[in-house]
Short mmCIF file of C-alpha atoms in Angstrom, two decimals:
data_model
loop_
_atom_site.label_atom_id
_atom_site.label_comp_id
_atom_site.label_asym_id
_atom_site.label_seq_id
_atom_site.Cartn_x
_atom_site.Cartn_y
_atom_site.Cartn_z
CA MET A 1 92.81 102.95 -31.20
CA ALA A 2 90.32 105.65 -30.34
CA GLY A 3 90.09 109.30 -29.55
CA ARG A 4 91.82 112.53 -30.49
CA ALA A 5 95.00 113.88 -28.91
CA LEU A 6 96.36 117.42 -29.13
CA VAL A 7 100.08 117.83 -28.47
CA LEU A 8 101.48 121.30 -27.76
CA GLY A 9 105.27 121.51 -27.66
CA GLY A 10 107.79 123.79 -26.01
CA GLY A 11 109.32 126.98 -27.35
CA GLY A 12 109.52 129.83 -24.85
CA VAL A 13 107.28 132.88 -24.67
CA GLY A 14 107.45 133.19 -28.44
CA GLY A 15 106.22 129.62 -28.64
CA ILE A 16 103.30 130.46 -26.36
CA GLY A 17 102.27 133.22 -28.73
CA TRP A 18 102.64 131.08 -31.84
CA LEU A 19 100.66 128.20 -30.33
CA ALA A 20 97.83 130.50 -29.27
CA GLY A 21 97.75 132.04 -32.74
CA MET A 22 97.67 128.63 -34.43
CA VAL A 23 94.85 127.38 -32.20
CA TYR A 24 92.79 130.50 -32.83
CA GLY A 25 93.54 130.61 -36.55
CA LEU A 26 92.41 127.00 -36.95
CA SER A 27 89.27 127.66 -34.92
CA GLU A 28 88.35 130.54 -37.25
CA SER A 29 88.11 127.94 -40.02
CA GLY A 30 86.03 125.56 -37.94
CA VAL A 31 88.74 123.32 -36.46
CA ASP A 32 88.25 123.30 -32.68
CA LEU A 33 91.28 121.65 -31.10
CA GLY A 34 89.92 122.37 -27.64
CA ASP A 35 87.53 119.41 -27.90
CA ALA A 36 90.41 116.91 -27.77
CA ASP A 37 90.07 113.78 -25.68
CA VAL A 38 93.46 114.60 -24.20
CA VAL A 39 95.84 117.56 -24.41
CA PHE A 40 99.55 117.06 -23.75
CA GLY A 41 101.46 120.23 -22.90
CA THR A 42 105.22 120.56 -22.73
CA SER A 43 106.86 123.77 -21.48
CA ALA A 44 105.25 126.61 -23.49
CA GLY A 45 102.62 124.09 -24.51
CA SER A 46 101.67 123.46 -20.88
CA ALA A 47 100.79 127.13 -20.37
CA VAL A 48 98.76 127.27 -23.59
CA ALA A 49 96.99 123.98 -22.88
CA ALA A 50 95.99 125.12 -19.40
CA GLN A 51 94.59 128.38 -20.78
CA LEU A 52 92.82 126.69 -23.69
CA LEU A 53 90.99 124.20 -21.48
CA ALA A 54 90.14 126.81 -18.85
CA LEU A 55 88.82 129.40 -21.31
CA ARG A 56 87.22 127.16 -23.94
CA ALA A 57 87.53 130.25 -26.13
CA PRO A 58 90.40 130.28 -28.68
CA GLN A 59 89.82 133.95 -29.49
CA GLU A 60 90.29 134.99 -25.86
CA LEU A 61 93.38 132.79 -25.64
CA TYR A 62 94.77 134.61 -28.66
CA GLU A 63 93.87 138.07 -27.40
CA ARG A 64 95.64 137.40 -24.11
CA GLN A 65 98.88 137.13 -26.11
CA LEU A 66 98.38 140.55 -27.70
CA ALA A 67 98.14 142.30 -24.34
CA GLU A 68 101.19 143.83 -22.66
CA PRO A 69 103.06 140.86 -21.13
CA GLU A 70 102.85 141.99 -17.52
CA GLY A 71 104.51 139.72 -14.99
CA GLU A 72 106.92 138.06 -17.43
CA ILE A 73 110.67 138.06 -16.74
CA PRO A 74 112.88 138.79 -19.77
CA ALA A 75 115.54 136.13 -20.31
CA HIS A 76 117.79 134.62 -22.94
CA LEU A 77 119.89 131.53 -23.50
CA GLY A 78 123.48 132.67 -23.22
CA PRO A 79 126.30 130.97 -25.15
CA GLY A 80 127.45 129.17 -22.01
CA VAL A 81 124.03 127.61 -21.47
CA ILE A 82 123.74 126.64 -25.14
CA ALA A 83 127.18 125.02 -25.01
CA ARG A 84 126.09 122.91 -22.06
CA PHE A 85 123.01 121.74 -23.96
CA VAL A 86 125.13 120.79 -26.96
CA TRP A 87 127.70 118.95 -24.85
CA ALA A 88 125.01 117.00 -23.01
CA ALA A 89 123.33 116.03 -26.29
CA LEU A 90 126.58 114.91 -27.90
CA THR A 91 127.57 112.78 -24.90
CA SER A 92 124.20 111.14 -24.17
CA ARG A 93 122.64 108.08 -25.79
CA THR A 94 119.17 108.38 -24.28
CA PRO A 95 116.85 111.20 -23.25
CA GLU A 96 117.19 110.04 -19.65
CA ALA A 97 120.99 110.31 -19.72
CA TYR A 98 120.66 113.75 -21.28
CA GLY A 99 118.13 114.72 -18.61
CA ARG A 100 120.48 113.69 -15.80
CA LYS A 101 123.37 115.71 -17.20
CA VAL A 102 121.24 118.77 -17.81
CA GLY A 103 119.55 118.28 -14.46
CA ARG A 104 122.82 118.35 -12.52
CA TRP A 105 123.82 121.78 -13.73
CA ALA A 106 120.25 123.06 -13.63
CA LEU A 107 120.41 122.60 -9.86
CA THR A 108 123.44 124.87 -9.51
CA ALA A 109 122.61 127.55 -12.09
CA ARG A 110 122.02 131.15 -11.00
CA THR A 111 118.38 131.95 -11.74
CA PRO A 112 115.61 134.27 -10.56
CA THR A 113 114.01 133.29 -7.25
CA GLU A 114 111.25 130.70 -7.08
CA ALA A 115 108.88 133.40 -5.83
CA ALA A 116 109.54 135.60 -8.86
CA ARG A 117 109.18 132.70 -11.23
CA ARG A 118 105.96 131.50 -9.59
CA ALA A 119 104.46 134.97 -10.04
CA ALA A 120 105.40 134.94 -13.73
CA VAL A 121 103.83 131.53 -14.29
CA GLU A 122 100.68 132.52 -12.41
CA SER A 123 100.35 135.60 -14.64
CA ARG A 124 100.00 133.29 -17.66
CA LEU A 125 97.18 131.19 -16.25
CA VAL A 126 93.48 131.90 -16.23
CA SER A 127 93.07 130.16 -12.89
CA PRO A 128 95.38 128.39 -10.41
CA GLN A 129 92.98 125.43 -10.48
CA TRP A 130 93.26 122.52 -12.86
CA PRO A 131 90.68 122.81 -15.65
CA ASP A 132 88.00 120.16 -15.95
CA GLY A 133 89.41 119.10 -19.31
CA PRO A 134 91.87 116.25 -19.97
CA LEU A 135 95.13 118.16 -19.41
CA ARG A 136 98.49 116.38 -19.15
CA ILE A 137 101.67 118.34 -18.34
CA THR A 138 105.22 117.03 -18.71
CA ALA A 139 108.37 117.61 -16.64
CA VAL A 140 111.71 115.86 -16.18
CA ASP A 141 113.20 114.65 -12.89
CA THR A 142 116.62 116.28 -12.52
CA ALA A 143 118.00 113.29 -10.60
CA THR A 144 116.88 110.45 -12.86
CA GLY A 145 116.23 112.21 -16.17
CA THR A 146 112.87 110.46 -16.45
CA LEU A 147 109.77 112.07 -17.89
CA ARG A 148 106.69 112.45 -15.71
CA VAL A 149 103.19 113.45 -16.73
CA PHE A 150 101.16 115.47 -14.23
CA ASP A 151 97.36 115.76 -14.31
CA LYS A 152 94.62 116.97 -11.98
CA ASP A 153 94.70 113.64 -10.12
CA SER A 154 98.43 113.89 -9.36
CA GLY A 155 97.90 115.95 -6.22
CA VAL A 156 100.20 118.66 -7.60
CA PRO A 157 98.95 122.26 -7.95
CA LEU A 158 98.57 123.44 -11.53
CA VAL A 159 100.97 126.35 -11.03
CA ASP A 160 103.68 123.96 -9.83
CA ALA A 161 103.13 121.56 -12.73
CA VAL A 162 103.39 124.38 -15.29
CA ALA A 163 106.39 125.94 -13.54
CA ALA A 164 108.18 122.59 -13.60
CA SER A 165 107.32 121.99 -17.24
CA CYS A 166 108.60 125.48 -18.15
CA ALA A 167 111.77 125.32 -16.03
CA VAL A 168 114.31 125.87 -18.81
CA PRO A 169 117.64 124.61 -17.39
CA GLY A 170 120.12 127.36 -16.68
CA VAL A 171 117.43 130.04 -17.03
CA TRP A 172 114.67 129.26 -14.52
CA PRO A 173 114.94 127.45 -11.18
CA ALA A 174 114.56 123.67 -11.16
CA TRP A 175 111.14 123.31 -9.59
CA PRO A 176 110.41 121.61 -6.24
CA ILE A 177 107.59 119.05 -6.22
CA GLU A 178 107.20 116.22 -3.72
CA GLY A 179 110.72 116.57 -2.38
CA ARG A 180 112.34 116.34 -5.82
CA ARG A 181 113.47 118.92 -8.36
CA TRP A 182 112.02 119.06 -11.85
CA THR A 183 113.08 120.71 -15.06
CA ASP A 184 111.57 121.53 -18.45
CA GLY A 185 109.52 118.79 -20.10
CA GLY A 186 111.31 119.67 -23.34
CA VAL A 187 114.48 118.15 -21.90
CA HIS A 188 113.00 114.77 -22.84
CA SER A 189 111.95 115.92 -26.31
CA PRO A 190 110.72 119.24 -27.70
CA ALA A 191 107.11 118.07 -28.11
CA ASN A 192 106.80 114.66 -26.38
CA ALA A 193 104.35 113.60 -29.07
CA HIS A 194 105.16 109.96 -28.30
CA LEU A 195 102.76 110.30 -25.35
CA ALA A 196 99.87 110.29 -27.83
CA SER A 197 100.53 106.65 -28.71
CA GLY A 198 97.24 104.77 -28.87
CA TYR A 199 95.14 107.71 -30.07
CA GLU A 200 93.54 107.47 -33.49
CA ARG A 201 93.86 111.15 -34.47
CA VAL A 202 96.77 113.31 -33.36
CA VAL A 203 97.56 116.96 -34.04
CA VAL A 204 101.00 118.18 -32.98
CA LEU A 205 101.80 121.89 -32.84
CA ALA A 206 105.53 122.19 -32.18
CA PRO A 207 107.23 125.60 -31.91
CA ILE A 208 110.62 123.82 -31.97
CA ALA A 209 110.86 121.72 -35.11
CA SER A 210 114.21 120.03 -34.59
CA GLY A 211 115.46 117.39 -32.20
CA GLY A 212 119.13 116.65 -31.61
CA GLY A 213 121.29 113.87 -30.23
CA PRO A 214 119.00 111.52 -28.27
CA LEU A 215 116.02 113.88 -28.45
CA ALA A 216 113.45 113.03 -31.13
CA SER A 217 111.95 115.78 -33.24
CA ALA A 218 108.20 116.30 -33.45
CA ALA A 219 108.27 115.11 -37.07
CA ASP A 220 110.04 111.87 -36.13
CA GLN A 221 107.60 111.22 -33.32
CA GLY A 222 104.71 111.97 -35.67
CA ARG A 223 106.00 109.45 -38.19
CA ARG A 224 106.20 106.78 -35.50
CA LEU A 225 102.62 107.46 -34.46
CA ALA A 226 101.56 107.16 -38.10
CA GLU A 227 103.38 103.84 -38.37
CA GLN A 228 101.28 102.66 -35.42
CA GLY A 229 98.15 103.45 -37.40
CA ALA A 230 97.29 106.95 -36.22
CA ARG A 231 96.27 109.83 -38.48
CA VAL A 232 98.75 112.57 -37.66
CA ALA A 233 99.35 116.22 -38.54
CA VAL A 234 102.53 117.89 -37.33
CA VAL A 235 102.82 121.66 -37.73
CA THR A 236 105.95 123.68 -37.01
CA PRO A 237 106.62 127.41 -37.52
CA SER A 238 106.78 128.76 -41.06
CA PRO A 239 109.70 130.97 -42.11
CA ALA A 240 107.55 134.03 -41.38
CA ALA A 241 106.66 132.69 -37.94
CA LYS A 242 110.30 131.92 -37.20
CA GLU A 243 111.15 135.50 -38.08
CA ALA A 244 108.43 136.77 -35.74
CA ILE A 245 109.65 134.58 -32.89
CA GLY A 246 113.19 135.77 -33.55
CA ARG A 247 116.46 134.63 -32.07
CA ASN A 248 115.30 134.89 -28.46
CA ALA A 249 112.06 133.04 -27.85
CA LEU A 250 112.35 133.86 -24.12
CA ASP A 251 111.83 137.58 -24.74
CA PRO A 252 108.24 138.52 -23.75
CA ALA A 253 108.33 141.30 -26.35
CA VAL A 254 107.98 138.75 -29.20
CA ARG A 255 104.78 137.18 -27.90
CA ALA A 256 102.28 139.35 -29.77
CA ALA A 257 104.08 139.16 -33.13
CA SER A 258 104.45 135.40 -32.71
CA ALA A 259 100.71 135.07 -32.03
CA ARG A 260 99.84 137.04 -35.15
CA ALA A 261 102.23 134.92 -37.20
CA GLY A 262 100.69 131.72 -35.85
CA ARG A 263 97.18 132.90 -36.69
CA GLU A 264 98.26 133.78 -40.22
CA GLN A 265 100.09 130.48 -40.72
CA ALA A 266 97.08 128.46 -39.58
CA ARG A 267 95.31 129.23 -42.87
CA ALA A 268 97.82 127.10 -44.76
CA HIS A 269 97.19 124.06 -42.55
CA VAL A 270 93.42 124.05 -42.15
CA GLY A 271 92.86 121.34 -44.76
CA ARG A 272 95.39 118.88 -43.39
CA VAL A 273 94.54 119.45 -39.74
CA SER A 274 90.81 119.28 -40.43
CA ASP A 275 91.28 116.01 -42.30
CA VAL A 276 93.12 114.50 -39.35
CA TRP A 277 90.93 115.95 -36.62
CA GLY A 278 87.56 115.16 -38.16
CA GLY A 279 84.22 116.54 -36.97
#
């Protein structure tokens, strides 16, 4: 085992803010997560990972979250959408089966246009080009329910990879890539920390702490990595951060407060994360 992996999980616009705040807060205490050997980004985490590796400046990443969220589209998970998620989880034995069920109705859901969604995703990114760093972005095939990892060698534009990874079923359009439709990487698991298998040191920042049904939580995946011999730190939102993110993590208005909460929370985790990450 060798190398360090950073895993950034999903969690809406509020999750983007919290992740950026955590990364910056840790950097203020000398823990630079941007020098990872690989960065796995799922949903919100894909947007933050792309910005982190493009900017190489945690403070600028953080300050971008404090600005007025121009270009974002307000949204929420209605009770009907939540009920579909629950039903799919209760009736599925594997993440792939869950992904197929969620994928079927994601294809028929009424959502904003692809053009509007593309503009919103582009507004989050520093550049439409893949950064030079080791970025890996997850998405789920709506037809098969399988997880795919995109990188700069995949031949897929960065904006499309992030849009697919952030395509919350029932909220945003399932995203077209290579003649197939893709949905949120969090449909496989909220953080997809299992992808860091084989790395010696792993830090997981997961805006969504829980799993459900066939979907493993970040903590469970972290424990499995530790059982394989890795040194692992898993951080999820504190009660104060959860309050800042609020009940609707898809509301752009919560981004700044979530970022501030993440920066504040980072102070409590510097020791553990630093111990895992090393120099």
